[in-house]
C-alpha angles and dihedrals in degrees: 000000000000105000079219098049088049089051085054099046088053101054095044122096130226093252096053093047092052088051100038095048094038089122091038094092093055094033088064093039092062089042091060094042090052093042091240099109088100126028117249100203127053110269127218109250107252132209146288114307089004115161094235122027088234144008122260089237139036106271125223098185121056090169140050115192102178126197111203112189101199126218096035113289113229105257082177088064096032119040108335090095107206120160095158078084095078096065092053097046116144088013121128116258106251123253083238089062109052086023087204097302117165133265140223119238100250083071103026099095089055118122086208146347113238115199116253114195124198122283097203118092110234131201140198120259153183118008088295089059097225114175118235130189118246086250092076110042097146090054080047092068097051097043098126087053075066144094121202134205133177102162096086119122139189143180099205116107099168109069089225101060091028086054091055090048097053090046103044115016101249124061097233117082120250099073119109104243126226100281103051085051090064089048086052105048104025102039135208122313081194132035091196098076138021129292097217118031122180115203118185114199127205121238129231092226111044100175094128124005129166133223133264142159151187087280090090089057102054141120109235122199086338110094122290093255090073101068124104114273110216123223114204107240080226148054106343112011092218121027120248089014093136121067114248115261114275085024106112116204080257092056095048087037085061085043091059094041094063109048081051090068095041097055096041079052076057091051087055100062104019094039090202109153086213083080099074093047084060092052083042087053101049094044084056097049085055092052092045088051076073112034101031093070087053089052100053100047098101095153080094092064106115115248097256080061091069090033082061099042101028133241088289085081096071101063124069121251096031122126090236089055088046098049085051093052080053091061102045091049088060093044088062094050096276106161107190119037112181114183121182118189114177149199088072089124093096114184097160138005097046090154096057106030096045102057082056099046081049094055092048090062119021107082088027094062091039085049093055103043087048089054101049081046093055090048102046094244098107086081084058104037131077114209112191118183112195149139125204094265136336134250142271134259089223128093121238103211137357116348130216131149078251096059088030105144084004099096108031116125143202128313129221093188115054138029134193149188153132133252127187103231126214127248125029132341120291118259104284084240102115113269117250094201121066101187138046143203151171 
């Protein structure tokens, strides 16, 4: 047995381990009906505190770095090539079509729904022949490292709940979302920093973003240790990382010491398990004040690094710099990377704010695939690229081929996006798929 998962079992009571394990009894009874209670091939051997001490199967990925665009990017205006559109421009979309879903209010009050196509030109790429719209010319260059899907669906329309759904599986908070899963059932490859970060980069166009929380990052019903653990995209990237001055690392190691007794004195009498992932928390804390600094030094990156990711890498916040930190993270045994950029719900102004969405991403996510793949971590890494849902073909508000792509709103039907897959290129056959997700 797991020296960890003896540790936890000790310190357990009997009531948390009947409430915990309520549904255990039937869990294994349907295991045993659906021949899935052993596994019948030889796993791969996971990490520190992982819930099993190796996978059923043989596992390909060891990393997750996932890029969330939040607000629903345009797959119309990005990789779902339709040019049948044009010939139905300013018609109304057909009954068939929507088949009396509902609307949001935003689009409610409208007397009809005119088609907008895309205004952007697209072109074919890479041996698999994907098309890929003018906005992304770096991607278009790296399309058989990709896998594409255009068969998601969702029933959000509103991003919140949408957002939940696409992290976690339900649309109503409470659930542990996907990241802090794999920290669950996969572990920690080092215990220096954490299994799960959460970096949200700033984009360069703000006109309309949309909230989120940590609320996306958290664990759920797991324990606490499990949830993501954000990094801020400036100054320090955890607060309080840094000893006061006048506090040397022995005086904060006796600190440290002694909350741990006193908390262990709460777990006597409380008996809450919480309580040692706060000791575990604050023991890793201690070990990042000395490998976080390390982490974050990326002025000694060599120069092809910023060659591959842009300028953009350079400054804090960006979504480049944030993409790099990603790498590094990985590269230091980081399981779970979770990066949000936002402002990609765009009701109106298509034209202007996503050429510059596009900019805010394109070289930086071929950069960082390049760069996995340089150094022979693409095999090992799974990139995902995704929003909550995609958009409409519909235009909110008035229509001209002036406006055309500049007024479509959200969809509540498809969904679309792109994930750079590991291990080695696609068959050169044309995809069937255009959009990919987790």
């Amino acid at each position: 047995m797991h020296p960890l998962f003896e540790n936890w079992v000790r310190l357990e009571t009997r009531r948390q381990f009947f409430a915990r394990g309520m549904s255990a009894v039937g869990a294994a009874a349907l295991a045993s009906l659906t021949g899935t209670a052993a596994p019948t091939v030889g796993g791969t051997k996971t990490g520190f505190g992982a819930a099993l001490p190796e996978t059923h199967f043989p596992a390909k990925a060891k990393n997750v770095i996932y890029l969330h665009m939040v607000g629903g990017p345009a797959q119309m205006d990005l990789y779902d090539y339709k040019p049948k559109m044009q010939d139905f421009y300013d018609k109304d979309l057909p009954d068939s079509v929507r088949q009396g879903q509902r609307l949001t209010t935003m689009t409610s009050g409208q007397s009809r729904f005119p088609i907008a196509p895309s205004k952007f030109k697209f072109a074919q790429h890479g041996k698999n022949g994907m098309w890929v719209s003018e906005l992304l010319p770096h991607t278009a260059k790296m399309v058989d490292d990709m896998t594409f899907i255009r068969s998601m669906h969702t029933e959000a329309i509103n991003h919140e709940p949408a957002i939940t759904y696409i992290q976690t599986g339900n649309q109503v908070t409470g659930r542990p979302c996907l990241g802090a899963w794999v920290s669950y059932g996969l572990g920690s490859l080092n215990q220096n920093l954490p299994t799960f970060v959460v970096l949200v980069a700033q984009p360069r166009n703000t006109e309309q973003v949309q909230a989120i929380s940590a609320r996306l990052w958290q664990a759920g019903y797991l324990s606490g240790e499990h949830a993501g653990v954000s990094f801020r995209s400036k100054g320090d990237p955890i607060l309080f990382i840094n000893n006061p001055p006048g506090v040397p690392a022995e005086v904060r190691r006796q600190t440290l010491d002694g909350l741990k007794k006193l908390n262990e004195m709460t777990f006597q009498q409380v008996g809450d398990p919480e309580t040692h992932t706060r000791i575990q928390q604050y023991e890793m804390a201690f070990r990042m004040q000395a490998s976080v600094p390390e982490l974050t030094d990326i002025a000694s990156e060599p120069a092809a690094t910023y060659k591959l990711y842009g300028d953009d890498a350079k400054k804090p916040g960006t979504f480049a710099n944030s993409v790099l930190m990603a790498r590094r993270l990985v590269q230091r045994g980081v399981r779970f990377v979770q990066i949000y950029i936002n402002n990609w719900d765009t009701h109106a102004n298509v034209a202007g704010r996503l050429p510059d969405q596009c900019k805010d991403v394109d070289q930086a996510c071929y950069g960082l695939v390049q760069d996995l793949k340089q150094k022979g971590m693409l095999d090992s890494t799974l990139v995902i690229w995704g929003g909550e849902f995609g958009r409409t073909i519909y235009s909110q508000g008035g229509l001209s081929k002036r406006t055309t792509a500049a007024t479509t709103t959200r969809a509540a039907s498809r969904c679309g996006w792109p994930v750079a897959a590991p291990g080695p290129a696609p068959s050169t056959a044309r995809p069937t798929t255009s959009a990919t997700t987790s």
